[in-house]
PDB file of C-alpha atoms in Angstrom:
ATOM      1  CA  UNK A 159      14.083  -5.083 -15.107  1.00  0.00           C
ATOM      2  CA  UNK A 160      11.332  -3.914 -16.848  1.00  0.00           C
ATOM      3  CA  UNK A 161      12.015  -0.442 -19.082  1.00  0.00           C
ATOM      4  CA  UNK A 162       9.793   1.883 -20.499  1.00  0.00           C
ATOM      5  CA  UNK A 163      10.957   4.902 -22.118  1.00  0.00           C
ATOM      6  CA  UNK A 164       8.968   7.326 -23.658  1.00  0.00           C
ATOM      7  CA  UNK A 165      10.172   9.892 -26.124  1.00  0.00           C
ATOM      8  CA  UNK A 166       8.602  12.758 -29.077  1.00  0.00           C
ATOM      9  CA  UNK A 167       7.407  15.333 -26.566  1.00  0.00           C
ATOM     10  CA  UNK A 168       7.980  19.192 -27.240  1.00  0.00           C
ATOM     11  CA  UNK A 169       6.035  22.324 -27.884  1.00  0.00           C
ATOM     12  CA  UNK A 170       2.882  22.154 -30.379  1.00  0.00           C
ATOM     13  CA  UNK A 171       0.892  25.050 -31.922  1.00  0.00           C
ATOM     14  CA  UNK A 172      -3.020  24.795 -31.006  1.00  0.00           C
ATOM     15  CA  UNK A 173      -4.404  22.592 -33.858  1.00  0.00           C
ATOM     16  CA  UNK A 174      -1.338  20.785 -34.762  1.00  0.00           C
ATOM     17  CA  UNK A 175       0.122  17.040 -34.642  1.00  0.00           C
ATOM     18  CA  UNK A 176       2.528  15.135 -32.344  1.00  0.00           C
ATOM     19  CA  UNK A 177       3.554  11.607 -32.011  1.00  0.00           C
ATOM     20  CA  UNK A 178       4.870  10.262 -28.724  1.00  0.00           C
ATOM     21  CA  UNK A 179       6.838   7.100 -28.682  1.00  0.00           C
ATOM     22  CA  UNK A 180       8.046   4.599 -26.023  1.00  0.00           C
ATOM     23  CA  UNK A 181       9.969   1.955 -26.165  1.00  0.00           C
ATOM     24  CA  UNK A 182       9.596  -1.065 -24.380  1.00  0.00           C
ATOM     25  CA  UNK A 183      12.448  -3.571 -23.017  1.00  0.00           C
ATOM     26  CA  UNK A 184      13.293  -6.613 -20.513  1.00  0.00           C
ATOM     27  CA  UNK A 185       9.325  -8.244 -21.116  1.00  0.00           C
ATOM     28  CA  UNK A 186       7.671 -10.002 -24.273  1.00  0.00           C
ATOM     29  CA  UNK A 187       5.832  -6.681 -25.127  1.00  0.00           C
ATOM     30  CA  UNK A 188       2.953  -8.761 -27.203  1.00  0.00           C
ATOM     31  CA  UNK A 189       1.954 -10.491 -24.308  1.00  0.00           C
ATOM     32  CA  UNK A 190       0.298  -7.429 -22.283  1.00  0.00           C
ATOM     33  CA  UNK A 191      -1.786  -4.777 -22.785  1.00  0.00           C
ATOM     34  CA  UNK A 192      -0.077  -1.171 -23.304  1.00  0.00           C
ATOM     35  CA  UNK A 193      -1.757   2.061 -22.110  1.00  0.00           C
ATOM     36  CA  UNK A 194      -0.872   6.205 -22.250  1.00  0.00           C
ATOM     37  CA  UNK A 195      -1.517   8.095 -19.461  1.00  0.00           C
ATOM     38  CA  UNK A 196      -1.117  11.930 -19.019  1.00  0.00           C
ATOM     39  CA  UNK A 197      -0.690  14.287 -16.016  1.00  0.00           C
ATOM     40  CA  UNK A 198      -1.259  17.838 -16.534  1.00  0.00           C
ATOM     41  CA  UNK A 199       1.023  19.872 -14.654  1.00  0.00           C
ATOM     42  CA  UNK A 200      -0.294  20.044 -10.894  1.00  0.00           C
ATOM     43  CA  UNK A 201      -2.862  17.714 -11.536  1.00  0.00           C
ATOM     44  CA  UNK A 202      -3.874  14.201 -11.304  1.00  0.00           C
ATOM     45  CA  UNK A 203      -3.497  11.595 -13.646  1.00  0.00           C
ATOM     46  CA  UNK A 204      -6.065  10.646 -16.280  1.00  0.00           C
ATOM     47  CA  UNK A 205      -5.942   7.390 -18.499  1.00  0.00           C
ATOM     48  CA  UNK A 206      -5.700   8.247 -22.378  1.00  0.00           C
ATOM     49  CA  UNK A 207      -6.266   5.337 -24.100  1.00  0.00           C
ATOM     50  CA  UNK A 208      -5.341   1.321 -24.236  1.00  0.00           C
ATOM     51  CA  UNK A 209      -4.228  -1.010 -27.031  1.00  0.00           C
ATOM     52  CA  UNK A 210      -4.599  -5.085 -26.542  1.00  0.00           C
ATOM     53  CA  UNK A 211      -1.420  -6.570 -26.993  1.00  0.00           C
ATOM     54  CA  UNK A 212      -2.139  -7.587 -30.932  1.00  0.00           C
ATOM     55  CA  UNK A 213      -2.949  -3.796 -31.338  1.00  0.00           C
ATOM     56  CA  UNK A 214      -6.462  -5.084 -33.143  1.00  0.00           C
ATOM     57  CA  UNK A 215      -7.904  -3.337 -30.105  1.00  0.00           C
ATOM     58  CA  UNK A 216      -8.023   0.540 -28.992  1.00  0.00           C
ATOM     59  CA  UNK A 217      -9.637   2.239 -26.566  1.00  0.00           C
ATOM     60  CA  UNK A 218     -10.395   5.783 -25.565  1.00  0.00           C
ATOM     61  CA  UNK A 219     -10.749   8.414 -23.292  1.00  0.00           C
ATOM     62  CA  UNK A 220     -14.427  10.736 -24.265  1.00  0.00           C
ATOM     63  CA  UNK A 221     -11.882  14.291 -23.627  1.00  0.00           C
ATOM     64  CA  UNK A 222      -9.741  12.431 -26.812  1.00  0.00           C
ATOM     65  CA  UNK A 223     -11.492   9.804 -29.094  1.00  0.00           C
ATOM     66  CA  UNK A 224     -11.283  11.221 -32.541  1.00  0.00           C
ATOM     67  CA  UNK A 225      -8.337  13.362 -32.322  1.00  0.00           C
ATOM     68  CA  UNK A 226      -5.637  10.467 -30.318  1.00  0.00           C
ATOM     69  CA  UNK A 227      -4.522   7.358 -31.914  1.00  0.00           C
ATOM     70  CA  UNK A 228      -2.803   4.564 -30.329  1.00  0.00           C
ATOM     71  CA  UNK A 229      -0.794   2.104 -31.924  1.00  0.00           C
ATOM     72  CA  UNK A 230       2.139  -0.648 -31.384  1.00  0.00           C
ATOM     73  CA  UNK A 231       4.712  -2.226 -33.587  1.00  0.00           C
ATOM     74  CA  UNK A 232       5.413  -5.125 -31.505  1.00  0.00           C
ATOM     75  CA  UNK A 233       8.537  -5.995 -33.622  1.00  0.00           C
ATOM     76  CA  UNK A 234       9.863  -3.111 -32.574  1.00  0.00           C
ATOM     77  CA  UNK A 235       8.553  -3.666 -28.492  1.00  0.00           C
ATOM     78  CA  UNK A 236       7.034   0.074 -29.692  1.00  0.00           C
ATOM     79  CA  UNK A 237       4.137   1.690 -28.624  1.00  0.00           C
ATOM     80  CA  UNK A 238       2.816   5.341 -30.332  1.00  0.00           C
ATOM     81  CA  UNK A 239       0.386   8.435 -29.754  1.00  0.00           C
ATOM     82  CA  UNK A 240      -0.711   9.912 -32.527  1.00  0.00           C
ATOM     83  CA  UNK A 241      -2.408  13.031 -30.896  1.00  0.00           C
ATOM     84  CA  UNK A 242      -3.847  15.339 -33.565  1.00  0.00           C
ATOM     85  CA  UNK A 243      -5.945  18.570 -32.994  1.00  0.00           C
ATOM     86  CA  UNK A 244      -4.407  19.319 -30.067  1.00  0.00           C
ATOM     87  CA  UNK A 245      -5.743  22.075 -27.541  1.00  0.00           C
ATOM     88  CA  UNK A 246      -3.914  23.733 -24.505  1.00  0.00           C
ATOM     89  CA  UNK A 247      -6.059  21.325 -22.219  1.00  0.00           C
ATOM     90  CA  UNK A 248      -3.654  18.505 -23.724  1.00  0.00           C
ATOM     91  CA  UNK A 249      -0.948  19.615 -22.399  1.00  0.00           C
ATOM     92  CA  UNK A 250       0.824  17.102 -19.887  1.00  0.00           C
ATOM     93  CA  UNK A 251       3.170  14.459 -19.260  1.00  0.00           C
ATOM     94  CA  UNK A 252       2.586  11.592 -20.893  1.00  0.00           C
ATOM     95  CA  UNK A 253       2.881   8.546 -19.274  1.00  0.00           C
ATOM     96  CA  UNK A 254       3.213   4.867 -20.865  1.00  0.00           C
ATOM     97  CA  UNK A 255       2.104   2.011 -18.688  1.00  0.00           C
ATOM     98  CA  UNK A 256       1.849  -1.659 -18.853  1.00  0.00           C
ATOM     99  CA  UNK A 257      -0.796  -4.046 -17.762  1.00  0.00           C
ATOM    100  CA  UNK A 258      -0.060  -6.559 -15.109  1.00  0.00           C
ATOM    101  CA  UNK A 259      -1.171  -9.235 -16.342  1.00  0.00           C
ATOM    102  CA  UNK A 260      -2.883  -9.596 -19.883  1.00  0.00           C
ATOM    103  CA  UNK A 261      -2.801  -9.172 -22.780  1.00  0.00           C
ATOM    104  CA  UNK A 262      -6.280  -7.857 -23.448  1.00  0.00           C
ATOM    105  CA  UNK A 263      -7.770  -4.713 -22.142  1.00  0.00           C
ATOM    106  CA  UNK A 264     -10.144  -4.852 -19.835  1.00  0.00           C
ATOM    107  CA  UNK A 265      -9.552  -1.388 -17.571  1.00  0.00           C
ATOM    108  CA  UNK A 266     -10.121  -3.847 -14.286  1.00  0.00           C
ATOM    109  CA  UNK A 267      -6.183  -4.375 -13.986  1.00  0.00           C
ATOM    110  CA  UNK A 268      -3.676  -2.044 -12.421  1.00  0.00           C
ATOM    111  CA  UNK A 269      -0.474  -1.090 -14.280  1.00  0.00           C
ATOM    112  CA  UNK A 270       2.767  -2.577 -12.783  1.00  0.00           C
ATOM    113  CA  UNK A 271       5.417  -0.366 -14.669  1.00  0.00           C
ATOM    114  CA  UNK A 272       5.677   3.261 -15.774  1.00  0.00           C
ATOM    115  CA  UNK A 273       7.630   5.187 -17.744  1.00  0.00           C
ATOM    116  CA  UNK A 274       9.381   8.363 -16.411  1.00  0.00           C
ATOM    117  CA  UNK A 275       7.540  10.521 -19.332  1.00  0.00           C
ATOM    118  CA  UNK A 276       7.661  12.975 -21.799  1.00  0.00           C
ATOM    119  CA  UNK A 277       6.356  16.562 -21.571  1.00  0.00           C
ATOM    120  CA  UNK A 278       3.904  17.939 -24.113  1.00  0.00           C
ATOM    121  CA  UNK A 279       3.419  21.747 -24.141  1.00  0.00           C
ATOM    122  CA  UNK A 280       0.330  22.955 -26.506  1.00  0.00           C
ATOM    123  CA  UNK A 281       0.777  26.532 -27.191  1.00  0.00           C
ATOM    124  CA  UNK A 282       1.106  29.284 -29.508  1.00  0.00           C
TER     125      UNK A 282
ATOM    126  CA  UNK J 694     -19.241   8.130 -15.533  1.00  0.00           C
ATOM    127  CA  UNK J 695     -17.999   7.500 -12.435  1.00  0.00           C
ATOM    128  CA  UNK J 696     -15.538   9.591 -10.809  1.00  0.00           C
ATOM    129  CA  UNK J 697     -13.120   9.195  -7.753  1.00  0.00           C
ATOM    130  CA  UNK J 698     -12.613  11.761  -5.056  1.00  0.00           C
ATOM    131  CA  UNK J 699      -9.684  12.016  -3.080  1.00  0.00           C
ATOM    132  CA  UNK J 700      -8.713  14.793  -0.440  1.00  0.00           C
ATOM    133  CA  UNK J 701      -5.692  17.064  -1.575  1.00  0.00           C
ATOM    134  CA  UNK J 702      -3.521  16.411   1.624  1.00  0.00           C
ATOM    135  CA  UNK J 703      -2.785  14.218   4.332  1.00  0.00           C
ATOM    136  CA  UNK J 704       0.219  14.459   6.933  1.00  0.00           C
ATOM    137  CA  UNK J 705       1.397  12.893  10.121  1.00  0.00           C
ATOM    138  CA  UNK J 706       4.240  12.533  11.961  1.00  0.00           C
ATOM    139  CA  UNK J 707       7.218   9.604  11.512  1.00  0.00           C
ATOM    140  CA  UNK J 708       5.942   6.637  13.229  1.00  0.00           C
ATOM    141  CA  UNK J 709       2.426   7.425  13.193  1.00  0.00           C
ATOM    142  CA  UNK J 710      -0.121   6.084  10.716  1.00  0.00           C
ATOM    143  CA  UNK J 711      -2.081   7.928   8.435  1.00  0.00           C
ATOM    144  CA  UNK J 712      -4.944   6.930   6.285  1.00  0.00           C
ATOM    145  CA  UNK J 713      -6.870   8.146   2.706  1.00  0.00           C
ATOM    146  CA  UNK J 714     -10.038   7.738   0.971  1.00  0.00           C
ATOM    147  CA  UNK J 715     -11.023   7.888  -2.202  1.00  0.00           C
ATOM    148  CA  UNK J 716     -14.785   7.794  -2.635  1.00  0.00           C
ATOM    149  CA  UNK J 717     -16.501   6.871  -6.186  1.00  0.00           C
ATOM    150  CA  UNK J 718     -19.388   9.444  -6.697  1.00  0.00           C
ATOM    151  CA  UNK J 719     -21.775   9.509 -10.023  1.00  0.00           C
ATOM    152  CA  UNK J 720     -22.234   5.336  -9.615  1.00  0.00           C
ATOM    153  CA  UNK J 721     -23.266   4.397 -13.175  1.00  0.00           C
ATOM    154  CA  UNK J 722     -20.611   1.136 -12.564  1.00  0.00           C
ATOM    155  CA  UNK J 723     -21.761  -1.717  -9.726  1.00  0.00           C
ATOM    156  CA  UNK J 724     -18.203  -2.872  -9.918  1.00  0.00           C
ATOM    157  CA  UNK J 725     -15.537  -0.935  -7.324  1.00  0.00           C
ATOM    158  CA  UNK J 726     -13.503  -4.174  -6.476  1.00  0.00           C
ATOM    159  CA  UNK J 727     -10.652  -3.154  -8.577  1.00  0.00           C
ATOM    160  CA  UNK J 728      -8.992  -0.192  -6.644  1.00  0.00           C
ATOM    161  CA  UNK J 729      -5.385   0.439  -7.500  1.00  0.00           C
ATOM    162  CA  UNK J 730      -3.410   2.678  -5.236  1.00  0.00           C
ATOM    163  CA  UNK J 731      -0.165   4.586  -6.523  1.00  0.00           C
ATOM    164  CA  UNK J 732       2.533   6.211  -5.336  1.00  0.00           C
ATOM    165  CA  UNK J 733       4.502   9.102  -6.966  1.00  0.00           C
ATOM    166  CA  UNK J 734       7.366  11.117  -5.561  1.00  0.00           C
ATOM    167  CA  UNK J 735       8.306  14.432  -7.423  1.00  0.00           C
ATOM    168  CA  UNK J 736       9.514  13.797 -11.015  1.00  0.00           C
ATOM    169  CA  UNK J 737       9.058  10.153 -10.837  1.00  0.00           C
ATOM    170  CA  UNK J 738       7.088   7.775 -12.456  1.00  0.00           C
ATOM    171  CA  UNK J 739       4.228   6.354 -10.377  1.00  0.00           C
ATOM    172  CA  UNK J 740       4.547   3.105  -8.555  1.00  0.00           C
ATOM    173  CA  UNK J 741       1.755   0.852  -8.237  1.00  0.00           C
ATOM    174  CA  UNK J 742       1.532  -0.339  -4.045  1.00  0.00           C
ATOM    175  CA  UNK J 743      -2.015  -1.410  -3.839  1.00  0.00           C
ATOM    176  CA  UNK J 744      -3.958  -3.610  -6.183  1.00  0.00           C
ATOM    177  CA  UNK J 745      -7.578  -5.202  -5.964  1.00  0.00           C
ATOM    178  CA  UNK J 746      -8.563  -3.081  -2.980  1.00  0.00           C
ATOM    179  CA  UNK J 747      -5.754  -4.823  -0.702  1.00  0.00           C
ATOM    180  CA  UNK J 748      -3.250  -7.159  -2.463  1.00  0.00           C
ATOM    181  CA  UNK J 749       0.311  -6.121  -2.275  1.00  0.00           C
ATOM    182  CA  UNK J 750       2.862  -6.293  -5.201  1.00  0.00           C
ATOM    183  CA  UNK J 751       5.908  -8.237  -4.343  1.00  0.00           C
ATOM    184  CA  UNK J 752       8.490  -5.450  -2.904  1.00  0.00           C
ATOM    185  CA  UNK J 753       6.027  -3.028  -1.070  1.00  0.00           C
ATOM    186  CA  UNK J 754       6.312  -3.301   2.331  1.00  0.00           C
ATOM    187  CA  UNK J 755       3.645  -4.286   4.392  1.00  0.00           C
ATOM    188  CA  UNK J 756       3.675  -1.279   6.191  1.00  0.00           C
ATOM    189  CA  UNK J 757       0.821  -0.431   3.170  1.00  0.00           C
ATOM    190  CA  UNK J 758      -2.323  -1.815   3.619  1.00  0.00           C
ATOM    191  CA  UNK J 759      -5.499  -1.046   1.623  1.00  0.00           C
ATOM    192  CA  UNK J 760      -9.350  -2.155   2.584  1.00  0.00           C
ATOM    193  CA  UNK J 761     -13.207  -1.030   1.445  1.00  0.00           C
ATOM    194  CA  UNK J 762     -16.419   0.237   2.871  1.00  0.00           C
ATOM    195  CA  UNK J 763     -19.182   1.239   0.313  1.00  0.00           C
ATOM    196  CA  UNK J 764     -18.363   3.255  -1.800  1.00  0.00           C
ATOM    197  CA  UNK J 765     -14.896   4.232   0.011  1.00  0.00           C
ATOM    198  CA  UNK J 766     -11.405   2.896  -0.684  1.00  0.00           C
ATOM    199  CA  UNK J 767      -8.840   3.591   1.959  1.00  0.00           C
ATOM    200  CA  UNK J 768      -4.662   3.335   1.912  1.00  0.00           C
ATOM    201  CA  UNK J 769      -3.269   3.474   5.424  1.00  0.00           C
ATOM    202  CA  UNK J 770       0.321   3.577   5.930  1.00  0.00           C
ATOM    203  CA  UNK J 771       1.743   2.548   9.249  1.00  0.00           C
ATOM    204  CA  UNK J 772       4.945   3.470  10.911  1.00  0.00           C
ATOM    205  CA  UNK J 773       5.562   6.419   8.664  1.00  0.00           C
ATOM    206  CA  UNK J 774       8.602   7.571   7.395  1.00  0.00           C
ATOM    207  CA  UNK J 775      10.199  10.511   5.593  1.00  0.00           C
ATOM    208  CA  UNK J 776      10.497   8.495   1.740  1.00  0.00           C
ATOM    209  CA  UNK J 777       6.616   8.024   2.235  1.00  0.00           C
ATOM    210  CA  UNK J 778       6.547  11.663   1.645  1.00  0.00           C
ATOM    211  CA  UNK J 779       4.641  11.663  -2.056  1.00  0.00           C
ATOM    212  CA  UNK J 780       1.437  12.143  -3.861  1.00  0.00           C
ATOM    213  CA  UNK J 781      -0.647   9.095  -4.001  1.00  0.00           C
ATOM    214  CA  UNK J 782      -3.277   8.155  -6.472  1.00  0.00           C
ATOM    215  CA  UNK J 783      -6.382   5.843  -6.262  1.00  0.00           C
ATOM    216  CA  UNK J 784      -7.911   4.179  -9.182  1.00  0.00           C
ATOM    217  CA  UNK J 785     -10.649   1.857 -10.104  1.00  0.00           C
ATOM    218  CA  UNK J 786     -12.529   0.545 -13.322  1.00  0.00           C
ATOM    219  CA  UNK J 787     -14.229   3.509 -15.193  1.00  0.00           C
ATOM    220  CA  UNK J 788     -16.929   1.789 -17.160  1.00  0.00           C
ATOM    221  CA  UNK J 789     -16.920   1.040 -20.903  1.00  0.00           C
ATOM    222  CA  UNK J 790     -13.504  -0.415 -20.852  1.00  0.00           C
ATOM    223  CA  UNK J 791     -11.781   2.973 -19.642  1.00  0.00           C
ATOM    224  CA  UNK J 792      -9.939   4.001 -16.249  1.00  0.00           C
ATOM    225  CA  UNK J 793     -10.597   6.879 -13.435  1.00  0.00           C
ATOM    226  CA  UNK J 794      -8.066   8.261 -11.081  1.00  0.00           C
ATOM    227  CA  UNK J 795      -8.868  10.426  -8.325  1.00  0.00           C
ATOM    228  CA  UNK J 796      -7.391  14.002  -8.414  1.00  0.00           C
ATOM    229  CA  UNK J 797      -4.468  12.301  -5.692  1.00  0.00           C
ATOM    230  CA  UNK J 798      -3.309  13.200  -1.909  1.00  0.00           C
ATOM    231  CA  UNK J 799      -0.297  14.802  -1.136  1.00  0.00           C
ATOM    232  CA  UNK J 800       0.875  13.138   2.171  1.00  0.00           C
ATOM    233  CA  UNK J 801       3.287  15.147   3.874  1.00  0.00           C
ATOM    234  CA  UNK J 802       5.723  13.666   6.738  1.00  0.00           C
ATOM    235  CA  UNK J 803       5.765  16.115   9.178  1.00  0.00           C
TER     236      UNK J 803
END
């Protein structure tokens, strides 16, 4: 069965740095499209950002291009956010999700597997 | 960009059917043939039930059933029951290679 676990979440002053992880089992990770996306508390979901399966492509949300990187080490079946400059409005759960069926982005195709999360607080 | 509107609740009774919209508003995108519905109890990770306006993933039961007029996407669930309590999500291509949800329905089994 498919696994996604994501990890790294925690309180972080306004202005500061956090990397969330998750790891990835039970597929061949390279072959599909990887994707964050966060859920403020009460809220709805919004998509984050994407990475092709290589990781030679990213894409971005407008509310975090410039201050979120993505990135995968596909040797490892890992995928990262690098979320820098972080405000209170980033504050969520942050979801990882994989692509159904590709291994480049396109933002047509649903996501067939979550992971359960990890919490991100931003305050002071 | 184009954004997705979906009411904040929805109930019914077990049995009955119940059905939700989600409506794309600010059309700068001609393409709305990719909605995605999801399904998320409390604490849980969302599940996708609904992809390409109406295609089931293997597992859901047909009891879901998704369909399109305009600029409306619909879920209906039939024969309700008490596990369909949950908040479900629509989605749909964004434009420039991004995503939109809509803010979810809560459906409540009464």
């Amino acid at each position: 069965e498919v696994q996604l676990l994501e990890s790294g979440g925690g309180l972080v002053q306004p202005g500061g740095s956090l990397r969330v992880s998750c790891a990835a089992s039970s597929f061949t990770f390279s072959r599909y499209a990887m994707s964050w996306v966060r859920q403020a508390p009460g809220k709805g979901l919004e998509w984050v950002s994407a990475i092709s399966g290589t990781g030679g492509r990213t894409y971005y949300a407008d509310s975090v291009r410039g201050r979120f990187t993505t990135s995968r080490d596909n040797s490892k079946n890992m995928l990262y956010l690098q979320m820098n400059r972080v405000s209170a409005d980033d504050t969520a759960v942050y979801y990882c999700a994989k692509d159904r069926d590709h291994e480049f982005w396109s933002g047509y195709r649903p996501f067939d597997y979550w992971g359960l999360g990890t919490l991100v607080t931003v305050s002071s | 960009q184009s954004a997705l509107t979906q009411p904040p609740s929805a109930s019914g009774s077990p049995g009955q059917s119940v059905t939700m919209s989600c409506t794309r508003t600010n059309d700068d995108v001609d393409d709305y043939g990719y909605v995605s519905w999801y399904q998320q109890h409390p604490g849980k990770a969302p599940k996708l039930i609904i992809f390409e306006i109406s295609k089931r993933p293997s597992g859901v039961p047909d009891r879901f059933s998704g369909s399109k007029s305009g600029n409306t996407a619909s879920l209906t669930i039939s024969g309700l029951q008490a596990e369909d309590e949950a908040h479900y999500h629509c989605s749909s291509y964004g434009g420039s290679s991004t995503v939109v949800f809509g803010g979810g329905t809560k459906l409540t089994v009464l």
